[in-house]
XYZ file of C-alpha atoms in Angstrom:
598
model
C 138.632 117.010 129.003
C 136.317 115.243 126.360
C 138.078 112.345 126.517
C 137.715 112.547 130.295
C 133.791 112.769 130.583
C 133.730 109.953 127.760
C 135.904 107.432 130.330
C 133.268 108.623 133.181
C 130.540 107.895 131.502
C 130.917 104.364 130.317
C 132.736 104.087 134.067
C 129.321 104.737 135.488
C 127.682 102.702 133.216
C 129.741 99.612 134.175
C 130.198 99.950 137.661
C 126.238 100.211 137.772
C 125.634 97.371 134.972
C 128.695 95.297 137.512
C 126.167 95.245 139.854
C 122.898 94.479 138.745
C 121.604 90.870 139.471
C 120.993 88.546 137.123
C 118.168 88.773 137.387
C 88.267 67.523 108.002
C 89.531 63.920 108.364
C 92.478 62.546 107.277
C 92.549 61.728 103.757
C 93.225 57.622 103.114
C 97.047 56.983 103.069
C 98.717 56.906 99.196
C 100.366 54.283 98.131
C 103.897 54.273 98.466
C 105.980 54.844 95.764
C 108.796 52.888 95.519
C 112.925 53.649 96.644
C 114.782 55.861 94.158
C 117.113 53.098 92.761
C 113.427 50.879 92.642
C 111.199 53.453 90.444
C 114.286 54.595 87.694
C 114.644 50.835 87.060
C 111.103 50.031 87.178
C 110.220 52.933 85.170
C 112.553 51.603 82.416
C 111.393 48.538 82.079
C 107.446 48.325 82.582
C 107.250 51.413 80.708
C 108.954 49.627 77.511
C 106.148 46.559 78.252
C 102.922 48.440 78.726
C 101.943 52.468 78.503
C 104.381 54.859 76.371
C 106.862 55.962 78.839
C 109.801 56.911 76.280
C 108.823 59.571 74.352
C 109.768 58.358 70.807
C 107.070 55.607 71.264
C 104.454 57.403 72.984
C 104.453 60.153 70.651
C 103.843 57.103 67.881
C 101.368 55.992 70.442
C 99.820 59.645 70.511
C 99.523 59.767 66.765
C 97.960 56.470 66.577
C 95.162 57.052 68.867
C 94.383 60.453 67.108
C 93.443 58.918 63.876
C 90.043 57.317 65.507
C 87.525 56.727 63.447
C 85.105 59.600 63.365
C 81.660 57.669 63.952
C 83.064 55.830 67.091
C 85.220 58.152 68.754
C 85.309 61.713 68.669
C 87.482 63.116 71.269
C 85.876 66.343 73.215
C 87.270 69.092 74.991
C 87.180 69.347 79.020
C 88.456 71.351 81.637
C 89.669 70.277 84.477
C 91.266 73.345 86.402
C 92.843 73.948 82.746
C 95.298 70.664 83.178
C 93.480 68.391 81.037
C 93.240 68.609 77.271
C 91.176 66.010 75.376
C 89.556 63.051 75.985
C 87.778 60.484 73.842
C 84.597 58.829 74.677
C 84.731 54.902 73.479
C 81.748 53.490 72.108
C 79.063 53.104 74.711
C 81.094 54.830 77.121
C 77.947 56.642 78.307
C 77.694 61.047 78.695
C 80.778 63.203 77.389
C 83.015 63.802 80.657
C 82.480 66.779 82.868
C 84.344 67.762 85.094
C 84.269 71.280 87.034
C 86.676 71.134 89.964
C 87.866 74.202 92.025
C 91.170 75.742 91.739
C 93.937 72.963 92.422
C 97.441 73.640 92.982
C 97.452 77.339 94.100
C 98.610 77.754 98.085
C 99.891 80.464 98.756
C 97.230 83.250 100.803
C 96.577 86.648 99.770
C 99.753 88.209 98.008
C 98.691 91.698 99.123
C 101.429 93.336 101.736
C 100.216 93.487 104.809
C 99.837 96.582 107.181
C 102.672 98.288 109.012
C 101.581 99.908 111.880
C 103.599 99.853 114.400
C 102.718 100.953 117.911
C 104.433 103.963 119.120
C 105.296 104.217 122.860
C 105.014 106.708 125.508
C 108.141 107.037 127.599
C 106.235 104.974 130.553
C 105.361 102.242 127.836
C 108.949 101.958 126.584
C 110.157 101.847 130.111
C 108.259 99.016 130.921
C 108.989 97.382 127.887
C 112.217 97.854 128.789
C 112.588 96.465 132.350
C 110.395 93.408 130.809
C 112.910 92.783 128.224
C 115.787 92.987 130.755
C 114.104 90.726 133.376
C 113.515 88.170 129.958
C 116.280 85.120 130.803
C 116.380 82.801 127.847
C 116.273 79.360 128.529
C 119.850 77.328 128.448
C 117.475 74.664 125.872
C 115.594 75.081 123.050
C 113.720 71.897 121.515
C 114.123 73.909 117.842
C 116.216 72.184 115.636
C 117.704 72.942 112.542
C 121.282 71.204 111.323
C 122.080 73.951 108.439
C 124.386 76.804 109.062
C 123.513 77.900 105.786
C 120.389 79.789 104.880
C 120.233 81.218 101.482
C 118.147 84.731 101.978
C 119.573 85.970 105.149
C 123.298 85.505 103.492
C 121.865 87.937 100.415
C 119.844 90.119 102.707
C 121.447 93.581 103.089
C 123.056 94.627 106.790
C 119.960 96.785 107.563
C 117.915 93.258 106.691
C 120.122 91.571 108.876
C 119.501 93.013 111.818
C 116.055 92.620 112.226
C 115.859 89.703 110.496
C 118.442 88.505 114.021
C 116.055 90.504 116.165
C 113.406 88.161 114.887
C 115.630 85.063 114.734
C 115.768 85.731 118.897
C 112.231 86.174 119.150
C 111.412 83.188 117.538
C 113.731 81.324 119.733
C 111.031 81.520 122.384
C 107.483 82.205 121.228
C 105.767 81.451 124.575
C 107.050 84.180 126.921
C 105.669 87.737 126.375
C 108.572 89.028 128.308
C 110.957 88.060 125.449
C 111.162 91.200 123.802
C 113.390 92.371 121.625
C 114.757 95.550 120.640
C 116.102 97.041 117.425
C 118.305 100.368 117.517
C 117.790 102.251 114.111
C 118.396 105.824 112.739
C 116.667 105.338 109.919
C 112.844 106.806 109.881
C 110.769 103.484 111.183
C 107.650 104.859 109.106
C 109.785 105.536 105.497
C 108.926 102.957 102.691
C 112.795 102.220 103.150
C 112.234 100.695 106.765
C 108.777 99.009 105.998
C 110.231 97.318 102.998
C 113.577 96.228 105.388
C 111.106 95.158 107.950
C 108.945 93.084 105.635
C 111.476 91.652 103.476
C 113.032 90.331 107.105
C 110.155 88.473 108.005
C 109.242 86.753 104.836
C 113.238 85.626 105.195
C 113.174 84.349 108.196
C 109.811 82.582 107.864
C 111.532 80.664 104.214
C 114.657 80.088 105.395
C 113.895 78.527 108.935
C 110.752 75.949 108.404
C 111.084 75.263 111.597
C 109.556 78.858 112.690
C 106.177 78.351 111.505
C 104.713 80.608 114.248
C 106.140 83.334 112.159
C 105.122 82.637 109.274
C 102.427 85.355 107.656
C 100.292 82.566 106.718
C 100.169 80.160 109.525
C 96.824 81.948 110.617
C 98.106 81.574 114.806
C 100.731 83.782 115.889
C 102.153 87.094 114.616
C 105.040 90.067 115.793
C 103.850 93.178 117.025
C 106.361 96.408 116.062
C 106.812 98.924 118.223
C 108.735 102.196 118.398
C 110.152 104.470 120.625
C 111.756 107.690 118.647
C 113.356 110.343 120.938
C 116.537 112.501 119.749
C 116.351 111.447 116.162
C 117.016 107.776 117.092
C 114.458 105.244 117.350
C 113.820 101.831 118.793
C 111.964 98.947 117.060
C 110.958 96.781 119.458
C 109.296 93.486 118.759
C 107.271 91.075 120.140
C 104.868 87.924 119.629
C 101.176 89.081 119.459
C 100.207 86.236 122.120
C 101.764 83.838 123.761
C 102.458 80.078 121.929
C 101.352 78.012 124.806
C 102.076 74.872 122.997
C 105.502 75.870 121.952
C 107.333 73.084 123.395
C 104.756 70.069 122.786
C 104.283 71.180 118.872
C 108.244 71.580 118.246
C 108.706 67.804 119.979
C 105.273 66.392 117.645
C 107.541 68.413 114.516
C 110.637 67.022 115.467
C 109.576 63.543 116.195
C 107.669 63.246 112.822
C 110.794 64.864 110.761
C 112.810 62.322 112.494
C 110.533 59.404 111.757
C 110.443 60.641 107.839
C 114.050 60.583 107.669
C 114.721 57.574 109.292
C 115.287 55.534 106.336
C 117.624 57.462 104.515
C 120.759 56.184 104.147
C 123.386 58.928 105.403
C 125.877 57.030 102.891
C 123.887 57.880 99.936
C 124.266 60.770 97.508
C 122.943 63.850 97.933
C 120.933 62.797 94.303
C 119.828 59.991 95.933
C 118.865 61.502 99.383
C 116.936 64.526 97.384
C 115.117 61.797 95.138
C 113.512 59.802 98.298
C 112.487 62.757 100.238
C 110.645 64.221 96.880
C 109.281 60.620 96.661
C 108.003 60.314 100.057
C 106.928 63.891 100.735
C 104.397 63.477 97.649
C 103.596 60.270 99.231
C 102.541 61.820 102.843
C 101.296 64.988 102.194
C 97.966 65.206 100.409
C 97.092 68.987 98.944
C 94.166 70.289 101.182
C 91.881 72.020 98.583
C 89.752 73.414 100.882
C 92.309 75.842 102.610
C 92.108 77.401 98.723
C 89.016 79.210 99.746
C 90.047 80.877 103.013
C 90.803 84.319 103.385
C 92.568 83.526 106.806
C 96.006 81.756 107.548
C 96.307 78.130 107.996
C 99.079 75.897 109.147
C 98.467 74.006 105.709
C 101.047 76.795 104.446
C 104.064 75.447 107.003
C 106.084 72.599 107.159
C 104.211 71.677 110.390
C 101.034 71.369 108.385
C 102.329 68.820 105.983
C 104.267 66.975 109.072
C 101.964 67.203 111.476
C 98.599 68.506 110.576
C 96.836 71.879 109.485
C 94.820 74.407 111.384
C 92.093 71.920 111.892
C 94.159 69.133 113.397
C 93.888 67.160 110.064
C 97.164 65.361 109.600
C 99.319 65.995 107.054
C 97.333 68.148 104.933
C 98.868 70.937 103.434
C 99.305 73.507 100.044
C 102.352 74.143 97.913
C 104.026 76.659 100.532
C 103.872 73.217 103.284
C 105.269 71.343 100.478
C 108.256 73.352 99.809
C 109.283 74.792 103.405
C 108.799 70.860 104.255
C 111.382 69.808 101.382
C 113.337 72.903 102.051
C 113.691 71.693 105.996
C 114.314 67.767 105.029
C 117.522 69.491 102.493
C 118.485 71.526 105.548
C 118.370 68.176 108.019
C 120.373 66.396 105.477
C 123.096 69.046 104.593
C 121.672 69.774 100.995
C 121.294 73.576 100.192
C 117.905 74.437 99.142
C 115.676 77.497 98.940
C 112.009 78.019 98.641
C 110.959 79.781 95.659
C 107.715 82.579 95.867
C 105.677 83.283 92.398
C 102.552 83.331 90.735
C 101.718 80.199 88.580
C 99.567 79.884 85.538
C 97.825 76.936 83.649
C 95.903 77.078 80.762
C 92.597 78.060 81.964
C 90.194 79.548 79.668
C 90.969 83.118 81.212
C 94.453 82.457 81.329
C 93.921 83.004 85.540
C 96.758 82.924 87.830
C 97.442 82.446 91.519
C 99.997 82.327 93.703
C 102.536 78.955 93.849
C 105.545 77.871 96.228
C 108.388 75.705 94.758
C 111.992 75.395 95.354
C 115.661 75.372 94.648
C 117.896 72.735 95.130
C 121.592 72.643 94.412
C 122.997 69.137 93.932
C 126.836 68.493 93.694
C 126.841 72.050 92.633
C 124.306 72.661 90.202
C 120.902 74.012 91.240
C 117.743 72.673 90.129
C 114.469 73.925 90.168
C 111.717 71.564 91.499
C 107.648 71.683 91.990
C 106.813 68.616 95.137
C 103.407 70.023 94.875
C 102.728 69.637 91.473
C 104.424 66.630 91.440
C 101.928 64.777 93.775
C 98.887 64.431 91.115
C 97.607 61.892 93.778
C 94.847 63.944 95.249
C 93.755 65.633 92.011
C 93.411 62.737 89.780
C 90.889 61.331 93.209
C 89.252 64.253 92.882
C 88.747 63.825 88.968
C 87.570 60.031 89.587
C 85.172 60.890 92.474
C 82.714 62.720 89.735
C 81.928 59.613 88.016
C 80.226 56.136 89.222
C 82.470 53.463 90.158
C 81.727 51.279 86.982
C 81.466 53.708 84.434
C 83.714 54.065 81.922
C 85.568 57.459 82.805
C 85.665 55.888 86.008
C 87.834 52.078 84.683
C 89.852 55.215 82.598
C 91.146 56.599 85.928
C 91.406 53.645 87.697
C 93.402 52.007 84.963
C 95.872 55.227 84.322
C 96.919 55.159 87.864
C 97.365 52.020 88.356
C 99.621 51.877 85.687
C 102.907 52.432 87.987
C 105.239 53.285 85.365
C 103.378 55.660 83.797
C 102.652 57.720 87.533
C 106.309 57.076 88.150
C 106.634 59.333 85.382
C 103.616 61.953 86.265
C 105.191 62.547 89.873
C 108.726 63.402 88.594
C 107.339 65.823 85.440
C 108.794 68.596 87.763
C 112.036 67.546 89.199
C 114.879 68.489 88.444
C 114.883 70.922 85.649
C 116.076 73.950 84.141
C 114.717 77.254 85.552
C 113.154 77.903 81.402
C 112.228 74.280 81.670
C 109.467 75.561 84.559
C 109.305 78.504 84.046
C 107.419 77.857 80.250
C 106.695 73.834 80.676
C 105.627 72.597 78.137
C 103.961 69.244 78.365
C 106.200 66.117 77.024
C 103.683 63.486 74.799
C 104.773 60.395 76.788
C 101.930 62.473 79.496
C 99.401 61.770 77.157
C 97.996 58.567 79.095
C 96.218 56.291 76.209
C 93.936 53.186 76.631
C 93.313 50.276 74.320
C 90.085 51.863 73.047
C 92.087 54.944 72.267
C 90.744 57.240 74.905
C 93.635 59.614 76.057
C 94.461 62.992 78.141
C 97.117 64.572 79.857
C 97.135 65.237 83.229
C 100.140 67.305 83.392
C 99.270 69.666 80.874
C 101.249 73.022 79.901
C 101.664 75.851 82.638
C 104.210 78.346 83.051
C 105.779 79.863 86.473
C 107.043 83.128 87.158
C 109.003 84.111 90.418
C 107.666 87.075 91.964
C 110.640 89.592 91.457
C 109.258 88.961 87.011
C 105.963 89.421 88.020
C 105.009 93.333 87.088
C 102.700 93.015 89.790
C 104.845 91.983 92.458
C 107.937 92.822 91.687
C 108.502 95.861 94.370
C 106.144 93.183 97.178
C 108.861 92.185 99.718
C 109.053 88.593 98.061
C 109.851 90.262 94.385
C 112.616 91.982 96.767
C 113.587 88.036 97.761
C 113.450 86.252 94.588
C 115.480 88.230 92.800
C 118.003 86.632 94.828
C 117.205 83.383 94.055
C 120.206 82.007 91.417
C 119.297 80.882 87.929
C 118.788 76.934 87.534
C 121.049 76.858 84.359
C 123.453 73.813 84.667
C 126.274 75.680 85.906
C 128.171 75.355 88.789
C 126.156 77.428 91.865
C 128.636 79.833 93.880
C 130.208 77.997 96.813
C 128.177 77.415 100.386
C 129.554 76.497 103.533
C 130.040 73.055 103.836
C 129.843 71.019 107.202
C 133.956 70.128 108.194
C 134.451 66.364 108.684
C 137.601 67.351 109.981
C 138.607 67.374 113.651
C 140.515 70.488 113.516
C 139.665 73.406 115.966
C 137.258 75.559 114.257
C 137.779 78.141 112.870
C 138.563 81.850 114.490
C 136.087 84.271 114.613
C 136.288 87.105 112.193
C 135.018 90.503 112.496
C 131.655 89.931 110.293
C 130.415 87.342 112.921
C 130.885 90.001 115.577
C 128.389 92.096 113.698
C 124.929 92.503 115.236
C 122.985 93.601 118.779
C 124.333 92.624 121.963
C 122.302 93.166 125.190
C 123.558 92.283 128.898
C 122.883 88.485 129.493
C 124.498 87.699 132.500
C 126.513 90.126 135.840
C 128.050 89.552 139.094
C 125.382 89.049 141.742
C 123.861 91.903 143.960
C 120.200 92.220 145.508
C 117.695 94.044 143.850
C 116.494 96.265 146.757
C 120.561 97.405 147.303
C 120.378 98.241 143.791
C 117.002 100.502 144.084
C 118.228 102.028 147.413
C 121.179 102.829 145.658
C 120.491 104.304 142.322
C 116.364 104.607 142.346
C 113.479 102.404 140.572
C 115.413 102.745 136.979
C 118.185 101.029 137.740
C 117.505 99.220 134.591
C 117.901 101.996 132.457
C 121.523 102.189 133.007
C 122.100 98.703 131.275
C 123.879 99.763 127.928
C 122.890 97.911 124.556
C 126.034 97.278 122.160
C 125.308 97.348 118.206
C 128.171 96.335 116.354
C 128.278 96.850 112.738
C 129.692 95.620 109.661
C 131.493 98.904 108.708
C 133.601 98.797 111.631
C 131.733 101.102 113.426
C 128.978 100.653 116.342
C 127.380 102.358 119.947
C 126.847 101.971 123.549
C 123.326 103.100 123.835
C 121.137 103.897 126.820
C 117.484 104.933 126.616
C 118.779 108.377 127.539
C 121.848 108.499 125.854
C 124.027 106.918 122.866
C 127.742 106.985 122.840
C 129.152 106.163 119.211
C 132.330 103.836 118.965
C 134.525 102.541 117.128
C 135.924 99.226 117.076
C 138.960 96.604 116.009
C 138.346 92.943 116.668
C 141.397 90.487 116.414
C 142.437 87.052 118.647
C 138.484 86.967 120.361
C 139.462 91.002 121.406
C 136.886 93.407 120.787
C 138.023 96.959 121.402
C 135.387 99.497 121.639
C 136.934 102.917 120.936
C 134.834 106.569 122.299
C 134.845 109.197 119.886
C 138.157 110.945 122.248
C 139.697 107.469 122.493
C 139.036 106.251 125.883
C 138.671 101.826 125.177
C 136.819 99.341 126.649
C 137.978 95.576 125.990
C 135.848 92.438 125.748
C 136.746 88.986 125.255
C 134.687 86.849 122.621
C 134.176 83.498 123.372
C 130.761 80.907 122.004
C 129.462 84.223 120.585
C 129.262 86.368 123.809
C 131.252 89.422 124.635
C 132.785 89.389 128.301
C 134.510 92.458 130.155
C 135.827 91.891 133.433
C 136.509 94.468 136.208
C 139.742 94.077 138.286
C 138.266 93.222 141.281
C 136.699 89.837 139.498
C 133.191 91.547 138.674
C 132.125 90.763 135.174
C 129.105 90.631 133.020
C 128.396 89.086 129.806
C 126.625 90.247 126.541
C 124.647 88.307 124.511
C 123.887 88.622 120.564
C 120.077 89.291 119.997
């Protein structure tokens, strides 16, 4: 008998579901830095000719310039954002150097986690919700690109993580329809510190491992998801949706693409991935310039997306961005070109006379194996050292100091590559090398670089429970050993491979049916027709349900050859056939429909 009433209720649910229709101004261009092959060579050999680029002779150099005679040049102590140490004022160089420059270097926004509030719906709200959701039909295109099929956090996230973090991944998809809602099935208690964590840790995963999402991102200061929840029976419903429309989807993805495109377009597909990662960290420090001012809003900013260093920031100034544009941006140019690579959330320190902190962006990259940890942003000393020469007269002495120290292309060569490539203790406690100490002919010297340590978020006592301490203590250690194995893109031409039953896993909802008219539907089974369009979840442990807003059947399931079996709890079956990631049952008298993965 039970397993009777279980085959007439999914009966009735596809026989209806068989019929429903488918229904500031730019700052001046940098000089560009020279090719990777170009700058190691040229480092070598100006640096042996003019300033002390290896270290044995620059810390000779150092020594040298430190026994000055007393009368003529006494060096004083500065600050400059804490990244300076000492200078020395040359005989009739005019006033000791002061310098008193706002915070440099920190981009992230406010590390305090944000609100959860979801909105709870009424029955009628959820209902409309609903039919809105169902109406939703995705378009066959999207502009969005993205050539991984790797991303770092959502492969560590846990299955809980995973599904919203695909919930989100759908309403990303298409930002400028408020009918593309999505929906979320959940028995755990949306308002526990278990589910807000989930949620948040989900969104701050999606928005680092897919640059090309910046509408999502908690600091792009535009566009945000609304939660909302429907809890009746025990069970609840997240259901999610953009907070306005993006009217300018479409024309900002093609502006994001077609500058990506143009950035890449000189490297060499032929090259190593060394090489490849060298010339985008070249000419990303090259582009970008760090937009200072953003440092003293309270509000988001595109200057904290890739799109800001690409394109432009919040202001329509073009590529102006902070450290969190800098890494997504080298995180999406590693993802274009088949290179893993992670962004990397912490608080930074340098040596300021408070010992004051703020929060940085960097990132991971693994090349031929090994990971590396690497600082783009802290690398491009470009803007800063402007900012240091602007206090002083053009003419002045401090002034010829600055102009002289970056001209000096061997010696920047090795400024703007102080943080690539290292160890994760190498950043995390850097230490300055002496061949940064920049000296001139009269003896006058400083470091720009200066000592600073980094701390991801997840060894921060602050942050370490925040949703990105959750994150980066995922992150892998950069310690010279091999990194555990990634998918790698096939050059083969062999079919690929079969589906297996962890990329079933996940939220399917009803994308396409046999056509029928919608008024023969409402004279046939009332206004709610919609209602009686069932929702699949599918989940890792083999397990999953056929839900209903009024009612949730739990299954089952085996998955083998593209066959998905959904099994009742008295073991009436359903089959499905899995083809391009969709699920397909067909009736015998050629009626079908077609679920989609959320």
């Amino acid at each position: 008998m039970k397993k009777q009433r279980f085959l007439a209720v999914l009966a009735l649910i596809l026989a209806v579901c068989m019929m429903v229709s488918a229904c500031s101004k730019k700052s001046e261009p940098k000089q560009e830095s020279s090719t990777a092959e170009e700058t190691s060579s040229a480092s070598a050999e100006e640096s042996s000719e003019e300033e002390p680029a290896p270290e044995e002779s620059s810390e000779e150099s150092v020594e040298e310039s430190s026994e000055e005679p007393e009368e003529t040049n006494t060096p004083i102590d500065v600050n400059v954002n804490g990244m300076f140490e000492k200078v020395s004022s040359a005989p009739g160089a005019g006033e000791s150097l002061e310098i008193n420059n706002s915070k440099q270097l920190f981009g992230e926004l406010s590390d305090k986690l944000e609100n959860y509030e979801p909105v709870s719906l009424t029955a009628d709200q959820f209902a409309e919700m609903d039919r809105a959701m169902r109406a939703y039909t995705p378009g066959d295109e999207t502009p969005i690109i993205n050539a991984t099929d790797y991303y770092y956090y959502y492969e560590h996230l846990t299955p809980e993580q995973q599904d919203i973090y695909d919930s989100m991944y759908l309403l990303a998809m298409d930002p400028s329809s408020m009918n593309n809602i999505v929906a979320v099935n959940t028995t755990q208690d949306p308002y526990s510190d278990e589910f807000v964590q989930d949620y948040w840790v989900a969104l701050y995963a999606i928005g680092d491992d897919h640059p090309e999402f910046w509408w999502i991102n908690p600091a792009n200061g535009g566009h945000s998801i609304v939660p909302y929840i429907r809890t009746e029976n025990g069970k609840s419903v997240l259901m999610l949706q953009m907070d306005s429309a993006y009217e300018n989807y479409e024309e900002d993805v093609l502006a994001f693409n077609a500058a990506v495109e143009s950035f890449l377009a000189d490297i060499d597909p032929e090259w190593t991935d060394e090489e490849k990662a060298l010339a985008v960290h070249d000419k990303l420090i090259n582009l970008a310039t760090y937009n200072t001012p953003v440092l003293e809003k309270e509000e988001g900013d595109l200057a904290h997306t890739a799109y800001g260093a690409f394109v432009a920031d919040s202001a329509g100034i073009a590529n102006y961005c902070v450290c969190d544009g800098y890494s997504l941006a080298y995180e999406y140019c590693m993802q274009m070109l088949g290179i893993p690579c992670v962004v990397v959330r912490g608080r930074v320190e340098v040596p300021y006379p408070d010992g004051e902190t703020g929060g940085h962006a960097w990132n991971l990259v693994q090349i031929d194996g090994i990971w590396y940890e690497m600082d783009s942003t802290w690398d491009d000393q470009t803007t800063f050292m402007d900012q240091v020469a602007e206090q002083y007269e053009p003419g002045s002495y401090e002034y010829q100091f600055f102009e002289e120290m970056t001209s000096d292309t061997a010696y920047m060569d090795l400024v703007q590559h102080c943080k690539y490539e290292l160890m994760s203790t190498e950043i995390e406690d850097y230490v300055s090398p002496s061949y940064l100490t920049y000296t001139n002919a009269d003896g006058a010297y400083f470091d720009p670089v200066g000592d600073s340590w980094r701390r991801r978020y997840c060894d921060y006592e602050e942050t370490i429970d925040h949703p990105k301490g959750v994150l980066t203590a995922l992150l892998p250690v950069a310690d010279g050993t091999p990194a555990e194995e990634t998918p790698e893109e096939s050059e083969s031409t062999e079919e690929p491979a079969e589906a297996t039953s962890t990329d079933i896993v996940g939220v399917y909802y009803i994308s396409q049916l046999d056509q029928m008219d919608e008024a023969t539907l409402k004279a046939n089974y009332g206004d709610d027709y919609y209602e009686r369009l069932p929702i699949i979840e599918l989940r890792a442990d083999g397990t999953g349900s056929m839900s209903k807003p009024d009612q949730t059947i739990e299954v089952t399931y085996t998955f083998s050859n593209d066959i998905l079996i959904l099994t009742g709890p008295d073991g009436g079956s359903l089959l499905f056939v899995y083809v391009d990631g969709k699920l397909t049952i067909s009736n015998s008298d050629g009626t079908y429909m077609v679920f989609s993965k959320m």
